[in-house]
């Protein structure tokens, strides 16, 4: 095991198809036109000294170390900014060049501390390397001259320090912030010798910096350094793995000292992130060793009892015996399982296998139920596959970007950065969102149209856009004729051209000015390659599935499917939502989205698993909870999910949980649901196991074990043990064997194996005989279902609507520094940016209610009441309030209701009628919560041990 | 008919009281009930005679100067309105030797006309060049400029026609003309005088360039230290728009072209074309690496002609009178005329437009009358703060690009600064490094750190500390600055330093006992 160091070619790769041949130090090399001399040299193995150049950034030409000589040219041009030309003869080393480079280094070092041995960059410092490379032996200027050595250090950011005394002003950090991240938080202040990197005359923590880490990564010295490196020193080996946060699925290098992570660094060859990261993946991994980690199995008879630490065997056998007892008493369908979108494909596969084969029913569901289940339903119905159509790279070819019910700069920051880059290059942007999200207007990015629709009116808006396309003659007739079911299309055309769908007709419903909507629809239809990127603002509605189909209709009608640059792209919330769905986590589907009722499919699994399987779909999560309240559902195995915090209508969820006789929680922490659990099985973090995650672009990426499971077993091993205790043997010695089984049983995964993943880095499914190396863009040869299916998408307003009693609409979401229920990010210094959920409210609504910034307010719906602090924000439209659900004590989901998508039961988190008023006191639920939490999380002495 | 009296509005003339003189003349005329018309013209360029008052008589304009308000009653008393003799009489302006020996091509109208009178501009040949250009093909216009031999007057001397050709040949949906009016070199003022005295010629030149390369928008990047030029240019642009010279159809040709005048923020580096473009785009003024050339990817990434004021202002005459007319002036590869700016310790300072080829000595002594102090000349600096210092024995060098380069000097923007024997060249060398340290954009290492170290090393040399080592170090520093700097600020700074060392070594080797920094204690006279 060694430290993985990607080759730095100095400047980005050129994409030209024209090949140029030149000579570098006498060696011929052929590269694409537009390649820099520096990169061409590196291709031949010649390293030209450099400091300001790195291949993630455009050439800059400031350090002047990379000078070369070119036959027939005057002077010593910089190799980073000089493009290759045919027949060029380049010399990279000569006496003259050596002297110039030494002189440049002499100048650098005349204004640099000489504390190399105690410097945190020692061993990873490009300045040090270059001093060595050019043979600097003395600094004749001395060290008494003007310098920056007493510049003050900025340690405000929790994860990295900024030490201007060590800065060489190469601007790599500034350029990384601009070009890679697109935040433009950094600048060079002053000029000449006084030039200084600055986050805008304030501390880093107070600045616009989003702590993505791009600057730290780009810094060639110790100026920007991870605090973990300062504390621990340089890592000695790397493990390439996949981030366990959002669905972008960034590839990281876990840089290690033995079994300790020193830092997580985005991997340049990662195909989803191309070397970029966000604050969560890059820095917020400290939760993996947080003292709250529960590392011992525990059991208790009643949820009011103290937890008793027991051995793994005892915990497993207790859980199994309870499940068996419950099934014997209440029937085989009285227990079930919930898979996790945070766990690996292999683990998820095993849990659903445990339920179907071990429990003997189909009562398995997953957290995708509450996020992207409508995506699966809608895209499968219209196009034939329950997945996004594109790879992330597709954005490079997009001319019109539609962001719909998503907030990528907070929730999918790494992809948002690529999107912003494309927008800066000239792609045009339409944002359809009730809130003025950052993309609407931020540094060098501005939406051409922002359609600030009222929550709950998505379908009316998408229908109106389609109406414009159809009635203004913008249908791509050739595409529709060739690719789609014409009878269905004609039915749909008849439906959609009805004047009731016109922008003018729906303006009073949606609140979107008709002229803007028309213009946006025209832009989408005629602006070149148009791509829709959407999030839970689409799915988490009573018409979530309808909306997904509405987008598919629009994309098909305009021919925006089946090639690079277009498509319908769900931005997945969690690392493995796609994968958990793919792996058969839904009660009605086997892996690969095949219905349990299909005999031909079922018999394949029955044969492979050597057990009879049920052909009836099992219970979904809400059904399980309903059945529990009704007394017919009594036992639940929950792996890596916290439904008591994440699912809507908390009171109903906890009532269901409290009614069960055996709830088994398999998690890193004693989460909220664990308050209602009888067995706790310690989980393993992504660093502690092998497996795969599948990101939003269907990319299967490896998760590699960086450290041994802290509690002794990886999650997949625990599931195997539980199955065995239940009497169903599973025989795997490594997750690769589980993947082999998945590949055998799932046509879209047929070509996937760990060996191939090792070779290719990652694979986008479908991967089979037809596409042995995977499929970046779907539907290119025709839709998976054959002909594209237009669906009738009548707008039906949700029953949840503003009333006199509840006049405001609450919509919920997430913010950059926190993640989902916060179980991970709350246990990191990310809380320095955001340490409580707040209620964002428009100034008018606040003023009407006498609410000032920071006031405690009661948020009440027909489901319940909670309190939180108000933040007055013009991002909101009047009549709409917003909050997040990162902190359990907030009780955001106490307020949300049981309303859900008609097709998939995905909760309507995005629309809850509420009232807001000032209050001095916390809500009753919150007070009760605290008491219950305290009572249900006490860990007692190990059974039989001394207390 | 009333008598026309000309009092310059030029900033140099105003700085010595031209406004007060104009007011005094107007007041005196009213008091004496004489009907006169005061025209505020540009300067004739003879700065030592400012305020230079001219009276239009039949046949010629008679000059009086330098006039102070106190002189005005006596001027009236002596009948200056009809050409009466006065102790300030200079005779016909065109006969003043300094003026008479010039080749006024670019500055033909400067000082002659009311700068904002389009009629006078037309009456004196204005718009003839643009009119002719509009009847030509783009290629033919560019060829005409190429054939004229015009080279960039900002200092680099790159052939203007070739630059235009590059922009012409680059396909793009948008192209720009950018006029570099960030005249920052010490001792230079030609751009300012032209913009204040004949702004339409610059507008016409930009319009011709636009027509030639297919640009539709032009920007003048003007230094904020030129408020008068800013006002005059803005009014001239507005007048040109009203007259249909600028706007959707230049002179009715169907070619749209408009101009916006933008102010800089006081950074010398923004006179460098790529920094200028960054600044014009609203960014920090730092150097862009080349390639790409601005002609290929300039303002907002579009093909852009970036030309100095004088280059663009020379174009109308070339188009009006033909490439041959212009090319007939000059010598070798330096064709046409150069507006020299005589400054510093010189008796007759001002703007002197002449064909390339005059020697420095002739310009300083025959034209400029030697030093103002009357003390012996010791050194001159040509080409701004980054130009080399020449001693007396180099004064016979002809003023053309190649001859100057052969002596490790440069003509630059045509500024000549004269120093008498009280100058301390070590102090001047230090000043060059210090200037670079103050004005460096901070992007490249040799300039950013090197200039500061340069000041320190020169101080040590002058103080006699490790002279041999520090002289060698200064030499190495100059080498890395020349060969490795990103732009010419860092790249040229060593020229004044090394020329001072070469030609005036004695100034760097003074007894260390006199004082710690003898060179700095003594005031030079510039």
Coordinates of C-alpha atoms in Angstrom, one line a residue, chain A residues 506-834:
Chain A
X506 CA -52.7 28.5 -15.0
X507 CA -51.0 31.8 -14.0
X508 CA -53.4 32.3 -11.2
X509 CA -52.7 28.8 -9.8
X510 CA -49.0 28.7 -10.2
X511 CA -48.1 32.4 -9.6
X512 CA -45.7 32.2 -12.6
X513 CA -46.1 35.1 -15.1
X514 CA -47.4 33.6 -18.3
X515 CA -44.9 35.6 -20.5
X516 CA -41.9 34.2 -18.5
X517 CA -43.3 30.7 -18.7
X518 CA -43.8 31.0 -22.4
X519 CA -40.3 32.4 -23.0
X520 CA -38.8 29.6 -20.8
X521 CA -40.7 26.9 -22.7
X522 CA -39.5 28.4 -26.0
X523 CA -35.9 28.5 -24.8
X524 CA -36.1 24.9 -23.6
X525 CA -37.5 23.8 -27.0
X526 CA -35.3 25.8 -29.3
X527 CA -32.2 26.6 -27.4
X528 CA -30.1 23.6 -28.5
X529 CA -29.4 20.7 -26.2
X530 CA -31.7 21.1 -23.2
X531 CA -31.3 19.1 -20.0
X532 CA -33.5 18.9 -17.0
X533 CA -31.9 18.4 -13.6
X534 CA -34.3 17.9 -10.8
X535 CA -34.6 17.0 -7.1
X536 CA -37.0 16.3 -4.4
X537 CA -38.9 19.5 -5.2
X538 CA -40.3 17.4 -8.0
X539 CA -40.9 14.1 -6.3
X540 CA -42.0 14.9 -2.8
X541 CA -45.5 15.9 -3.8
X542 CA -48.9 14.3 -4.1
X543 CA -48.4 14.4 -7.8
X544 CA -44.7 13.6 -7.7
X545 CA -45.0 10.7 -10.1
X546 CA -47.2 12.8 -12.4
X547 CA -44.6 15.5 -12.5
X548 CA -41.8 13.1 -13.4
X549 CA -43.9 11.9 -16.3
X550 CA -44.7 15.5 -17.2
X551 CA -41.0 16.2 -17.6
X552 CA -40.6 13.0 -19.7
X553 CA -43.4 14.2 -21.9
X554 CA -41.8 17.5 -22.4
X555 CA -38.4 16.1 -23.1
X556 CA -39.7 13.5 -25.6
X557 CA -41.9 16.2 -27.4
X558 CA -38.8 18.3 -27.9
X559 CA -36.4 15.5 -28.7
X560 CA -34.3 16.2 -25.7
X561 CA -33.4 12.6 -24.9
X562 CA -31.0 9.9 -26.1
X563 CA -27.8 11.8 -26.6
X564 CA -25.1 13.8 -24.8
X565 CA -26.2 17.2 -23.4
X566 CA -29.9 16.5 -22.9
X567 CA -32.0 14.2 -20.7
X568 CA -33.9 14.0 -17.5
X569 CA -31.6 13.8 -14.6
X570 CA -32.6 13.2 -11.0
X571 CA -30.1 14.5 -8.5
X572 CA -30.1 11.8 -5.9
X573 CA -30.1 12.8 -2.3
X574 CA -28.1 10.0 -0.7
X575 CA -25.0 8.2 -1.8
X576 CA -26.7 5.0 -2.8
X577 CA -30.4 5.9 -3.4
X578 CA -30.0 4.7 -7.0
X579 CA -28.3 1.5 -5.8
X580 CA -30.7 0.7 -3.1
X581 CA -33.5 0.9 -5.6
X582 CA -31.6 -1.1 -8.1
X583 CA -31.0 -3.8 -5.6
X584 CA -34.7 -4.7 -5.1
X585 CA -35.4 -2.7 -2.0
X586 CA -39.0 -2.1 -3.0
X587 CA -41.7 -4.5 -1.8
X588 CA -42.9 -5.2 -5.3
X589 CA -39.6 -5.5 -7.1
X590 CA -36.7 -7.9 -7.3
X591 CA -33.3 -6.4 -8.1
X592 CA -33.4 -4.8 -11.5
X593 CA -36.9 -3.5 -11.1
X594 CA -38.7 -6.7 -12.0
X595 CA -42.1 -7.3 -10.4
X596 CA -42.3 -10.1 -7.8
X597 CA -45.5 -11.2 -9.5
X598 CA -43.6 -12.2 -12.7
X599 CA -43.2 -16.0 -12.4
X600 CA -40.3 -16.1 -14.9
X601 CA -38.4 -13.7 -12.8
X602 CA -39.4 -15.1 -9.4
X603 CA -38.5 -18.7 -10.4
X604 CA -34.9 -17.5 -11.2
X605 CA -34.6 -16.1 -7.7
X606 CA -36.2 -19.1 -6.1
X607 CA -33.8 -21.4 -7.8
X608 CA -30.8 -19.2 -7.0
X609 CA -31.8 -18.7 -3.4
X610 CA -33.1 -22.3 -3.0
X611 CA -36.3 -21.1 -1.4
X612 CA -39.9 -20.5 -2.3
X613 CA -40.8 -16.8 -2.7
X614 CA -44.0 -14.9 -2.5
X615 CA -45.5 -13.3 -5.6
X616 CA -47.5 -10.6 -3.8
X617 CA -45.9 -7.3 -3.1
X618 CA -45.2 -6.6 0.6
X619 CA -45.7 -3.6 2.7
X620 CA -44.3 -0.1 2.1
X621 CA -42.9 1.8 5.1
X622 CA -46.1 3.8 5.7
X623 CA -48.1 0.6 5.4
X624 CA -45.8 -1.1 7.9
X625 CA -46.4 1.7 10.3
X626 CA -50.1 1.7 9.7
X627 CA -50.2 -2.1 10.3
X628 CA -48.2 -1.7 13.4
X629 CA -50.6 0.8 14.8
X630 CA -53.3 -1.6 13.8
X631 CA -51.5 -4.4 15.7
X632 CA -50.7 -6.7 12.8
X633 CA -47.0 -5.7 12.2
X634 CA -44.7 -6.3 15.0
X635 CA -41.1 -6.6 14.0
X636 CA -38.7 -4.6 11.9
X637 CA -35.0 -4.7 11.0
X638 CA -33.8 -1.3 10.0
X639 CA -30.4 -0.9 8.5
X640 CA -28.9 2.6 8.4
X641 CA -32.1 4.6 8.3
X642 CA -33.7 6.9 10.9
X643 CA -37.4 7.0 10.0
X644 CA -38.3 8.6 13.3
X645 CA -36.5 11.8 12.2
X646 CA -36.7 11.6 8.4
X647 CA -40.2 10.4 7.7
X648 CA -43.3 12.6 7.8
X649 CA -45.7 13.0 10.6
X650 CA -43.4 12.0 13.3
X651 CA -46.2 11.3 15.8
X652 CA -47.6 8.6 13.5
X653 CA -44.2 7.1 12.9
X654 CA -43.3 6.9 16.5
X655 CA -46.7 5.5 17.4
X656 CA -46.1 2.7 14.9
X657 CA -42.6 2.0 16.2
X658 CA -43.8 2.0 19.8
X659 CA -46.5 -0.6 18.9
X660 CA -43.9 -3.1 17.7
X661 CA -42.4 -5.8 19.8
X662 CA -39.0 -6.1 18.2
X663 CA -37.3 -3.2 16.4
X664 CA -33.7 -4.0 15.4
X665 CA -31.6 -0.9 14.6
X666 CA -28.4 -1.5 12.7
X667 CA -26.6 1.9 12.8
X668 CA -23.6 3.9 13.7
X669 CA -25.4 5.8 16.3
X670 CA -28.2 5.5 18.7
X671 CA -30.4 7.4 16.3
X672 CA -33.9 8.7 16.9
X673 CA -35.5 5.5 15.8
X674 CA -33.3 3.6 18.3
X675 CA -35.4 5.3 21.0
X676 CA -38.0 2.7 20.0
X677 CA -35.7 -0.2 19.4
X678 CA -35.1 -3.5 21.3
X679 CA -31.9 -4.6 19.6
X680 CA -29.0 -2.3 18.6
X681 CA -26.5 -3.7 16.2
X682 CA -23.4 -1.5 15.7
X683 CA -23.0 -0.5 12.1
X684 CA -19.9 0.1 10.1
X685 CA -19.1 3.4 8.3
X686 CA -18.1 3.5 4.6
X687 CA -14.5 3.5 5.7
X688 CA -14.8 0.1 7.3
X689 CA -16.0 -2.1 4.5
X690 CA -15.8 -3.2 0.9
X691 CA -18.7 -2.8 -1.4
X692 CA -20.1 -0.5 -4.1
X693 CA -22.3 2.6 -4.2
X694 CA -24.3 3.6 -7.3
X695 CA -24.6 7.3 -7.8
X696 CA -27.2 9.5 -9.6
X697 CA -25.7 8.8 -13.0
X698 CA -26.0 5.0 -12.5
X699 CA -22.3 4.9 -11.8
X700 CA -21.2 1.9 -9.7
X701 CA -18.1 2.9 -7.8
X702 CA -16.1 0.9 -5.3
X703 CA -16.1 1.4 -1.6
X704 CA -12.9 0.1 -0.2
X705 CA -12.1 -0.8 3.3
X706 CA -9.7 1.7 4.7
X707 CA -9.9 0.5 8.4
X708 CA -11.3 -2.6 10.0
X709 CA -14.9 -2.4 11.2
X710 CA -14.7 -0.6 14.5
X711 CA -17.4 -2.9 16.1
X712 CA -15.9 -6.0 14.6
X713 CA -18.2 -6.7 11.7
X714 CA -19.2 -5.0 8.4
X715 CA -22.9 -4.5 7.9
X716 CA -23.1 -7.2 5.3
X717 CA -21.6 -9.7 7.7
X718 CA -24.2 -8.8 10.4
X719 CA -27.0 -9.4 7.9
X720 CA -25.6 -12.8 7.1
X721 CA -25.4 -13.6 10.8
X722 CA -29.0 -12.5 11.3
X723 CA -30.1 -14.6 8.3
X724 CA -28.3 -17.6 9.6
X725 CA -29.9 -17.2 13.0
X726 CA -33.2 -17.0 11.3
X727 CA -32.4 -20.3 9.7
X728 CA -31.5 -19.1 6.2
X729 CA -27.9 -19.7 5.3
X730 CA -26.0 -17.1 3.2
X731 CA -22.5 -18.0 2.1
X732 CA -20.3 -15.1 1.1
X733 CA -16.7 -14.5 2.1
X734 CA -16.4 -11.2 0.5
X735 CA -18.8 -8.5 -1.0
X736 CA -17.4 -9.3 -4.5
X737 CA -19.2 -12.6 -4.2
X738 CA -22.4 -10.8 -3.5
X739 CA -21.9 -8.7 -6.6
X740 CA -21.2 -11.8 -8.6
X741 CA -24.6 -13.1 -7.5
X742 CA -26.3 -9.8 -8.3
X743 CA -24.7 -9.9 -11.8
X744 CA -25.9 -13.4 -12.4
X745 CA -29.5 -12.6 -11.4
X746 CA -29.8 -9.1 -12.8
X747 CA -29.6 -8.5 -16.6
X748 CA -28.7 -4.8 -16.3
X749 CA -25.8 -5.8 -14.0
X750 CA -24.7 -8.9 -15.9
X751 CA -21.3 -7.5 -16.9
X752 CA -20.4 -6.0 -13.5
X753 CA -17.7 -7.5 -11.4
X754 CA -15.1 -6.3 -8.9
X755 CA -12.4 -7.2 -11.4
X756 CA -13.9 -5.0 -14.0
X757 CA -14.5 -2.2 -11.5
X758 CA -10.8 -2.5 -10.6
X759 CA -9.9 -2.1 -14.2
X760 CA -12.3 0.7 -15.2
X761 CA -12.6 2.5 -12.0
X762 CA -16.4 2.6 -12.2
X763 CA -19.2 1.4 -14.4
X764 CA -22.5 2.9 -15.4
X765 CA -25.3 0.3 -15.7
X766 CA -26.7 -1.2 -17.8
X767 CA -23.5 -3.2 -18.2
X768 CA -24.0 -6.4 -20.1
X769 CA -23.2 -8.1 -23.4
X770 CA -24.5 -5.1 -25.3
X771 CA -22.6 -2.6 -23.3
X772 CA -19.7 -4.5 -21.7
X773 CA -18.1 -1.3 -20.3
X774 CA -21.4 0.3 -19.2
X775 CA -23.8 2.9 -20.5
X776 CA -23.1 6.7 -20.0
X777 CA -26.1 7.9 -21.8
X778 CA -29.4 5.9 -21.9
X779 CA -31.9 5.5 -24.6
X780 CA -29.5 6.5 -27.4
X781 CA -30.6 3.7 -29.7
X782 CA -34.3 3.8 -28.7
X783 CA -36.1 3.8 -25.4
X784 CA -35.5 0.9 -23.1
X785 CA -39.3 0.3 -23.1
X786 CA -39.3 0.4 -26.9
X787 CA -41.4 3.4 -27.9
X788 CA -41.4 6.4 -25.6
X789 CA -44.7 6.6 -23.8
X790 CA -46.5 9.9 -23.4
X791 CA -48.7 9.9 -20.3
X792 CA -51.7 12.1 -19.5
X793 CA -50.7 14.4 -16.7
X794 CA -53.7 16.2 -15.4
X795 CA -52.9 18.7 -12.8
X796 CA -54.8 18.0 -9.6
X797 CA -54.2 20.4 -6.8
X798 CA -53.1 18.8 -3.5
X799 CA -55.6 18.6 -0.7
X800 CA -53.0 20.3 1.4
X801 CA -53.7 23.9 0.8
X802 CA -53.4 27.2 2.6
X803 CA -56.5 28.1 4.7
X804 CA -57.4 30.8 7.1
X805 CA -56.1 28.7 9.9
X806 CA -52.9 27.6 8.1
X807 CA -52.3 30.4 5.6
X808 CA -48.7 29.7 4.8
X809 CA -47.1 26.9 2.8
X810 CA -44.1 25.2 4.4
X811 CA -41.5 23.5 2.1
X812 CA -38.5 21.7 3.4
X813 CA -35.0 20.9 2.2
X814 CA -31.4 20.9 3.1
X815 CA -28.4 23.1 3.3
X816 CA -24.8 22.8 2.2
X817 CA -23.0 22.0 5.5
X818 CA -25.6 19.5 6.9
X819 CA -26.7 16.3 5.4
X820 CA -30.1 14.6 5.7
X821 CA -31.0 13.8 9.3
X822 CA -27.6 15.2 10.3
X823 CA -26.5 12.0 12.0
X824 CA -23.1 12.4 10.3
X825 CA -22.7 16.1 9.8
X826 CA -24.0 17.1 13.2
X827 CA -21.1 15.1 14.6
X828 CA -18.5 17.2 12.7
X829 CA -17.3 20.8 12.9
X830 CA -19.8 21.6 10.1
X831 CA -22.0 22.8 12.9
X832 CA -19.8 25.9 13.0
X833 CA -21.7 27.0 9.8
X834 CA -25.1 25.7 10.8

